[in-house]
PDB file of C-alpha atoms in Angstrom:
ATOM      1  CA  UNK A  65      13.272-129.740-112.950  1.00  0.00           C
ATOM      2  CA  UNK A  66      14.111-132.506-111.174  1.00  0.00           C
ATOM      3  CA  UNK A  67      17.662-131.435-109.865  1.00  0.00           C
ATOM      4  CA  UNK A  68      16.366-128.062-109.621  1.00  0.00           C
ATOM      5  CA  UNK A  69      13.404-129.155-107.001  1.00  0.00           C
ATOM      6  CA  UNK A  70      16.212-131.247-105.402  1.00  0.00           C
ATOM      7  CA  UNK A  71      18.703-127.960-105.129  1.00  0.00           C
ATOM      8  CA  UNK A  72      15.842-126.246-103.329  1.00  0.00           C
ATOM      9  CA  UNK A  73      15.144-129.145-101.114  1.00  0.00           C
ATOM     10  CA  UNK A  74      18.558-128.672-100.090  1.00  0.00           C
ATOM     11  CA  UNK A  75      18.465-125.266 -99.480  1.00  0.00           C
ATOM     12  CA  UNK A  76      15.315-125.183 -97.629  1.00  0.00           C
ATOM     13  CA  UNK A  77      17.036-127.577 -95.440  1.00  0.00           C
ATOM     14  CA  UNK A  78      19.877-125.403 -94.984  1.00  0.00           C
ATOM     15  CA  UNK A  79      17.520-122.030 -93.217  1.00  0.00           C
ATOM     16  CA  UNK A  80      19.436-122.421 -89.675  1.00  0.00           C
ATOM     17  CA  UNK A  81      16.421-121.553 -87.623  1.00  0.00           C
ATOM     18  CA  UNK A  82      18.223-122.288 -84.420  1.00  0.00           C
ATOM     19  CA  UNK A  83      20.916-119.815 -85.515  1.00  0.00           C
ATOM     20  CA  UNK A  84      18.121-117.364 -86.413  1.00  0.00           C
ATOM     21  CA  UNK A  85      15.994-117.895 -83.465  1.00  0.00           C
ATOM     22  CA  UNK A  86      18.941-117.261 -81.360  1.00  0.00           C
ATOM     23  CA  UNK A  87      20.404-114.522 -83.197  1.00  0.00           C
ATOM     24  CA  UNK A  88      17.092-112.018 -84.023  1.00  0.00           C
ATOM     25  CA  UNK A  89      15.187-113.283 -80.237  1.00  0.00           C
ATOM     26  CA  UNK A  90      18.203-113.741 -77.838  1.00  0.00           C
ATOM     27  CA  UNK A  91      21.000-111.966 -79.378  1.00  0.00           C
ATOM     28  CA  UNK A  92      23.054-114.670 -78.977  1.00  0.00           C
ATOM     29  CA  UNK A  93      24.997-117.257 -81.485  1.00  0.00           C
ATOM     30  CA  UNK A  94      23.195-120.708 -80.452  1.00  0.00           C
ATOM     31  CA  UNK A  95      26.909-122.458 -82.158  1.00  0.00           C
ATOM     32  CA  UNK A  96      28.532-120.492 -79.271  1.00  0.00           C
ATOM     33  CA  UNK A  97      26.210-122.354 -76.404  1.00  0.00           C
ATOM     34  CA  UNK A  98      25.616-125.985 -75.336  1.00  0.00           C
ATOM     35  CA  UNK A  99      26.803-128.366 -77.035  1.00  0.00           C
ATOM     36  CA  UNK A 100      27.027-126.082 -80.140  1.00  0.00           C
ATOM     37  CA  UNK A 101      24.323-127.855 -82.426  1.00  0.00           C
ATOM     38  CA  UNK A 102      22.270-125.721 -84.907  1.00  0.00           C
ATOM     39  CA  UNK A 103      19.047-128.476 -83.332  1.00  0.00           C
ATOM     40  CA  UNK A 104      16.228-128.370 -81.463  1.00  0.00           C
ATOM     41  CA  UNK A 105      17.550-129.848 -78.079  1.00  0.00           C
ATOM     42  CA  UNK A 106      20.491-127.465 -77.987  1.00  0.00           C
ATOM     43  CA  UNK A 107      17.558-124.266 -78.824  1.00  0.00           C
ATOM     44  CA  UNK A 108      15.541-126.431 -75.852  1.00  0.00           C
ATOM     45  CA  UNK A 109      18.585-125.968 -73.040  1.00  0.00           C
ATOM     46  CA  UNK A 110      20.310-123.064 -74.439  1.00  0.00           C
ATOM     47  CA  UNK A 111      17.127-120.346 -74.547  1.00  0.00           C
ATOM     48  CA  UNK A 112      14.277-122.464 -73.354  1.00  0.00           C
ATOM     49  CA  UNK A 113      10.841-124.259 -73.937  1.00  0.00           C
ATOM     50  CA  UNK A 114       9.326-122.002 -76.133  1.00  0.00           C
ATOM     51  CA  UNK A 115      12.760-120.941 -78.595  1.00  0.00           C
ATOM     52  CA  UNK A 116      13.028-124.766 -78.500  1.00  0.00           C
ATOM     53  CA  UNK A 117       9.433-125.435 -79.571  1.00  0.00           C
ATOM     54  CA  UNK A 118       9.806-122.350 -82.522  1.00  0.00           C
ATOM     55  CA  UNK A 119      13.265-124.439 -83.916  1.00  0.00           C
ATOM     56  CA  UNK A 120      11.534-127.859 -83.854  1.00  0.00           C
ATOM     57  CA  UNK A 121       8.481-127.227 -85.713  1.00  0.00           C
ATOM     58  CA  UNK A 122      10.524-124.946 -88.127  1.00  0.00           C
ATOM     59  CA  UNK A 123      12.902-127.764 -88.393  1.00  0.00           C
ATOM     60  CA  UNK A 124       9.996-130.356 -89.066  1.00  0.00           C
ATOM     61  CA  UNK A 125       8.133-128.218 -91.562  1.00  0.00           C
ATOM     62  CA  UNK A 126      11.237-127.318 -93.918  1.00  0.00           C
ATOM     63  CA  UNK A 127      11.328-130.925 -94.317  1.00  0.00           C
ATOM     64  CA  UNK A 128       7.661-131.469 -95.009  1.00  0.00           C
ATOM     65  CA  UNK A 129       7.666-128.702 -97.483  1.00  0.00           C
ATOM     66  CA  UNK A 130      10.941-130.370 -99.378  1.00  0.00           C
ATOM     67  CA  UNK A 131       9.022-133.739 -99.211  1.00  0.00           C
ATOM     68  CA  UNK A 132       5.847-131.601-100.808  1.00  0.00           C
ATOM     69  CA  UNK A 133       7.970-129.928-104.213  1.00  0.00           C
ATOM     70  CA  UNK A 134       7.409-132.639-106.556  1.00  0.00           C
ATOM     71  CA  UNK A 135       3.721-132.390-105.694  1.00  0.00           C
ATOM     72  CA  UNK A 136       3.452-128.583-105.515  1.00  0.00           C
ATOM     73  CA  UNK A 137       5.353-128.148-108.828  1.00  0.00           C
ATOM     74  CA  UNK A 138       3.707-131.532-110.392  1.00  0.00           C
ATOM     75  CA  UNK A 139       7.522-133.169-111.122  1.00  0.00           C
ATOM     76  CA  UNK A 140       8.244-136.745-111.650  1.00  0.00           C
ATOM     77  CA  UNK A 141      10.567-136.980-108.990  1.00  0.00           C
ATOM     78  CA  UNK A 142       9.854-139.242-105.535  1.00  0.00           C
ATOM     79  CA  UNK A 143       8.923-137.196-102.569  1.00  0.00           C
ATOM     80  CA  UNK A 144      11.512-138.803-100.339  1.00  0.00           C
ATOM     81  CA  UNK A 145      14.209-137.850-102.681  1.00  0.00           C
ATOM     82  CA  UNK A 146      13.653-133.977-102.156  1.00  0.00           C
ATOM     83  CA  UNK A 147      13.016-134.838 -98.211  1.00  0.00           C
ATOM     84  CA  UNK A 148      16.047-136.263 -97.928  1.00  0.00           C
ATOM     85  CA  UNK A 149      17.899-133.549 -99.881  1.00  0.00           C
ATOM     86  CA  UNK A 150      16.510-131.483 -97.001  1.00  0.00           C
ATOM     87  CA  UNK A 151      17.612-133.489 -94.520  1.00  0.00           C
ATOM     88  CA  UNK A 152      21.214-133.100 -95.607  1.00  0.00           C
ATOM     89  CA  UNK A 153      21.236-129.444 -95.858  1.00  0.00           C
ATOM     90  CA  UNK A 154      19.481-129.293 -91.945  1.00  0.00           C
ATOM     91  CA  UNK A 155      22.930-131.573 -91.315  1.00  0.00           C
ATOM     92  CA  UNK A 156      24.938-129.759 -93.332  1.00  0.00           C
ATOM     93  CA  UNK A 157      23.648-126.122 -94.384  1.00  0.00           C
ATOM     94  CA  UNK A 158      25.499-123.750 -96.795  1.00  0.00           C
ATOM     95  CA  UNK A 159      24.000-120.931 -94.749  1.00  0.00           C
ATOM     96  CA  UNK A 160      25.860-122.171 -91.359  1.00  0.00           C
ATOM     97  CA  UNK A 161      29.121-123.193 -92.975  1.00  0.00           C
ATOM     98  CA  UNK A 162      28.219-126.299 -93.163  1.00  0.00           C
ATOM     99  CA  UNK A 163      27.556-127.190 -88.855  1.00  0.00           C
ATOM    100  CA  UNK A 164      23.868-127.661 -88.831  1.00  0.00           C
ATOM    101  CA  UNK A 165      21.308-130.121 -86.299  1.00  0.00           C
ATOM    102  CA  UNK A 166      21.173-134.101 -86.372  1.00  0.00           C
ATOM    103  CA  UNK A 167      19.116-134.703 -88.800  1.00  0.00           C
ATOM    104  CA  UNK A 168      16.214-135.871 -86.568  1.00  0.00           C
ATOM    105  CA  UNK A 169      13.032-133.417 -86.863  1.00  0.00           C
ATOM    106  CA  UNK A 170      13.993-132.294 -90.537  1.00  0.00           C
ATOM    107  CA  UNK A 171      13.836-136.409 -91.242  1.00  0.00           C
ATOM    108  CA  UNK A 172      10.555-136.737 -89.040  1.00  0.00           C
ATOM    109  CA  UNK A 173       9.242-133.587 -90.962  1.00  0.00           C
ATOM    110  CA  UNK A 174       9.800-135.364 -94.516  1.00  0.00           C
ATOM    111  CA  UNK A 175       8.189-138.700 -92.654  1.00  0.00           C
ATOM    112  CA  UNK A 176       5.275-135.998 -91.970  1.00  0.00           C
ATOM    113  CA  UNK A 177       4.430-135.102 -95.711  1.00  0.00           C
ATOM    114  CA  UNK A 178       4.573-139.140 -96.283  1.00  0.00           C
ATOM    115  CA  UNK A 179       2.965-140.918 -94.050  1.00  0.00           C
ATOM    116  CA  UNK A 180       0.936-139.544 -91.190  1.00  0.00           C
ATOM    117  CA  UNK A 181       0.790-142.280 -89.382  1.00  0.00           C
ATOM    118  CA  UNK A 182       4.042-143.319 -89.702  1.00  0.00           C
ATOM    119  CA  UNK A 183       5.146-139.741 -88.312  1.00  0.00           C
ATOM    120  CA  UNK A 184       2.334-139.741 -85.693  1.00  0.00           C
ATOM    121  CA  UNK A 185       3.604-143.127 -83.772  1.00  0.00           C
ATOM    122  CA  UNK A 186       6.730-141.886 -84.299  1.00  0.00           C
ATOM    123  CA  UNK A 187       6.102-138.995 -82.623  1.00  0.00           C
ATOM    124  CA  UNK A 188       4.396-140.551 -79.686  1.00  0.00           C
ATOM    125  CA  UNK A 189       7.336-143.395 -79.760  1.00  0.00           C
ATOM    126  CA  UNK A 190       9.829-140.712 -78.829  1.00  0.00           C
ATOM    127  CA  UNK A 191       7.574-138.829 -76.722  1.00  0.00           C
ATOM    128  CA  UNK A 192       7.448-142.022 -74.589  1.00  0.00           C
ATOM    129  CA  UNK A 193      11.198-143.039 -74.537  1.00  0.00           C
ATOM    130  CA  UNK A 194      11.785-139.080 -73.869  1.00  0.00           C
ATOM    131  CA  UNK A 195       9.602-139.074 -70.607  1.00  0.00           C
ATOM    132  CA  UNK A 196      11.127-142.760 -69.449  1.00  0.00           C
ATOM    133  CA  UNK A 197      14.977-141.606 -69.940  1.00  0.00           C
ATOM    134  CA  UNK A 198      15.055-138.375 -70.392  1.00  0.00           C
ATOM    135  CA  UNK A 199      17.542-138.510 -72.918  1.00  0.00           C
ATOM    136  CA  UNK A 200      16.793-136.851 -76.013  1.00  0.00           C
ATOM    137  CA  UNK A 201      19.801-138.554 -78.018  1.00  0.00           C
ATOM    138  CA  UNK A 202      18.349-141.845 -77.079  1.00  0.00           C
ATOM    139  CA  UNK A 203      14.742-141.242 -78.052  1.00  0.00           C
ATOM    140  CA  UNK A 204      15.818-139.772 -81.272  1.00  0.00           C
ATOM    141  CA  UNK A 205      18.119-142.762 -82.065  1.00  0.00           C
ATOM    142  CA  UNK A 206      15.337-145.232 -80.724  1.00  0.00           C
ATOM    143  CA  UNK A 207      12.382-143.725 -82.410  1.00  0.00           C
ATOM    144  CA  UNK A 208      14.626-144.485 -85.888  1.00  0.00           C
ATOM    145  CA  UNK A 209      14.634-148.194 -85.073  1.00  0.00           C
ATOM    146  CA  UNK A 210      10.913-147.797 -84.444  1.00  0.00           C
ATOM    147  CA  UNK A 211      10.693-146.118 -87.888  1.00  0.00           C
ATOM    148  CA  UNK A 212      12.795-148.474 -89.703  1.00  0.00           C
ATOM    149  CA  UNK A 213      10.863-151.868 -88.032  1.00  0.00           C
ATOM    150  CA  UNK A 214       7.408-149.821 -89.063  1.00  0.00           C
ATOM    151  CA  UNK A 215       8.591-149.469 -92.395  1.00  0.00           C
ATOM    152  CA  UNK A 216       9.559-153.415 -93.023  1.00  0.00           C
ATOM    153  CA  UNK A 217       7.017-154.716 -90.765  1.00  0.00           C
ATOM    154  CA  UNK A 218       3.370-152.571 -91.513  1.00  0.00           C
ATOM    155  CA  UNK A 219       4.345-151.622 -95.223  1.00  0.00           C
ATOM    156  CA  UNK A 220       5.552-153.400 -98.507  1.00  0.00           C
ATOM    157  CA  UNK A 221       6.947-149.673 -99.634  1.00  0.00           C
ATOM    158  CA  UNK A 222      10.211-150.259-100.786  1.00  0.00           C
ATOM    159  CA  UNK A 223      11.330-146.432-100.998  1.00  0.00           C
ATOM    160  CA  UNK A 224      10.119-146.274 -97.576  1.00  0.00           C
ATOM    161  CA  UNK A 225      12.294-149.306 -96.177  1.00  0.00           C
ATOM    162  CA  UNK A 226      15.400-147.480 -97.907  1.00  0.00           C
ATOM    163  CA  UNK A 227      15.069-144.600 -97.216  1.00  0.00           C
ATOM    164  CA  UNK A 228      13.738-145.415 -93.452  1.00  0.00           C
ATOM    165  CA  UNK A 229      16.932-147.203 -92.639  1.00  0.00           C
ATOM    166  CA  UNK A 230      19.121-144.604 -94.278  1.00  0.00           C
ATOM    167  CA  UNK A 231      17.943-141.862 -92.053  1.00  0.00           C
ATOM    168  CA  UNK A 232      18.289-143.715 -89.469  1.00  0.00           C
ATOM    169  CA  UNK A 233      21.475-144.979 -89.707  1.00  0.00           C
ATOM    170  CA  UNK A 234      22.541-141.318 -90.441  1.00  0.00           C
ATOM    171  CA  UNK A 235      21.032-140.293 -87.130  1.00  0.00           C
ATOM    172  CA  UNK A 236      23.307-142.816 -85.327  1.00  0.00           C
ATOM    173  CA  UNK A 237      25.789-141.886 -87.059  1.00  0.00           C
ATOM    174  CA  UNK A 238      25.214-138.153 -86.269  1.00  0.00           C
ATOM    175  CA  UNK A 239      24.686-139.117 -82.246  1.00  0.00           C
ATOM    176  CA  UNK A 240      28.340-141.045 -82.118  1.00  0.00           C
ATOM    177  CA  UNK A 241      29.210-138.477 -79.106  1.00  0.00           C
ATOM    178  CA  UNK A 242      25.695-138.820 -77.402  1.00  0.00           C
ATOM    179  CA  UNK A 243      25.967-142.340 -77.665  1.00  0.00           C
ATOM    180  CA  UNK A 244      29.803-142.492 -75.465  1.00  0.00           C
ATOM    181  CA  UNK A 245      27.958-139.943 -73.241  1.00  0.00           C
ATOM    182  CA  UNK A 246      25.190-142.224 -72.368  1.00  0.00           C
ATOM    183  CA  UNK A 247      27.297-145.174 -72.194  1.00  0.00           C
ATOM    184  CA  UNK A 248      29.279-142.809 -69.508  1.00  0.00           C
ATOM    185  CA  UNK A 249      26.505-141.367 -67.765  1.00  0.00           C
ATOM    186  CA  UNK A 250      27.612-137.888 -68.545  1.00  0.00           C
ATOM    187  CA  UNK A 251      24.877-137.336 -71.325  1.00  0.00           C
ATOM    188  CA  UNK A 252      22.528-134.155 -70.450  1.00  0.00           C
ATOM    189  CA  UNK A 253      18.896-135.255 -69.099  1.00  0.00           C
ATOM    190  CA  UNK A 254      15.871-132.895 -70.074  1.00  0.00           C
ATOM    191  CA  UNK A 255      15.010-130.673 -67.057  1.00  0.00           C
ATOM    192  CA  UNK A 256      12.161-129.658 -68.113  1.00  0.00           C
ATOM    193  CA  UNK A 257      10.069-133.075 -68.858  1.00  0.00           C
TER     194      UNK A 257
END
């Protein structure tokens, strides 16, 4: 049962809702647009503020729910563990040969079902980095070493520390081209913060 709730972690993960967002509202492939991401900040300046909105909280909540299985279906397994198969199908999803989002509001969504205050801060971390810079890239990346410093400085929850740190090392890792771009000045600014 274990591996099984994990497999459907994963898949859950994998439902591209920028790709069906675009595709069923728009008519459009979002992969085709921007910078090509299967994300929320590509939905946000390919077909606006309220696609973008739809794709992040469906993005989030796909991640709760994977973080929720072992509780739903009572099975000894951690609830990070199923979160972060999640997260890995949102990055890489078999339904989107394999090109999916960053990683950042399936991860927050897992960080949701876990800690609610944890997410919450988060969430009003980024909110305040986003409306300072205007870079979502950065507020993603710096709301993970927010995260990360939460986790090792407010809690003795070693599961949390790991798994904290993974993600966000994984989001840097998925941001390598943001990160040149801001170090160039020719990383996209919100327009609509």
């Amino acid at each position: 049962m274990s591996i099984l709730l994990m497999i459907i972690g994963y898949l859950l993960g994998s439902i591209p809702f920028a790709l069906l967002v675009g595709k069923i509202g728009y008519g459009i492939d979002i992969r085709e647009h921007g910078s090509g991401n299967l994300g929320g900040t590509n939905t946000f300046r390919v077909l606006g503020v309220k696609a973008g909105l739809v794709v992040t909280i469906a993005d989030i909540l796909k991640g709760t729910l994977a973080a929720s299985l072992p509780l739903l279906f009572s099975v000894d397994i951690h609830p990070l563990i199923t979160g972060m198969c999640a997260v890995f199908g949102h990055t890489y999803p078999i339904f989107a040969q394999f090109r999916g989002g960053k990683a950042v509001a399936t991860s927050g969504g897992v960080l949701l079902f876990y800690s609610h205050v944890l997410f919450m801060t988060m969430l009003a971390v980024f909110l305040l980095i986003l409306y300072i810079s205007k870079y979502v890239s950065l507020s993603s990346m710096l709301t993970g070493v927010y995260a990360t410093a939460y986790a090792f400085i407010w809690t003795d929850d070693v599961p949390l520390r790991i798994v904290v740190t993974l993600l966000t090392l994984f989001v840097f890792y998925r941001h390598r081209a943001n990160i040149k771009r801001i170090l160039n000045k020719t990383e996209p600014k919100v327009k609509w913060l």
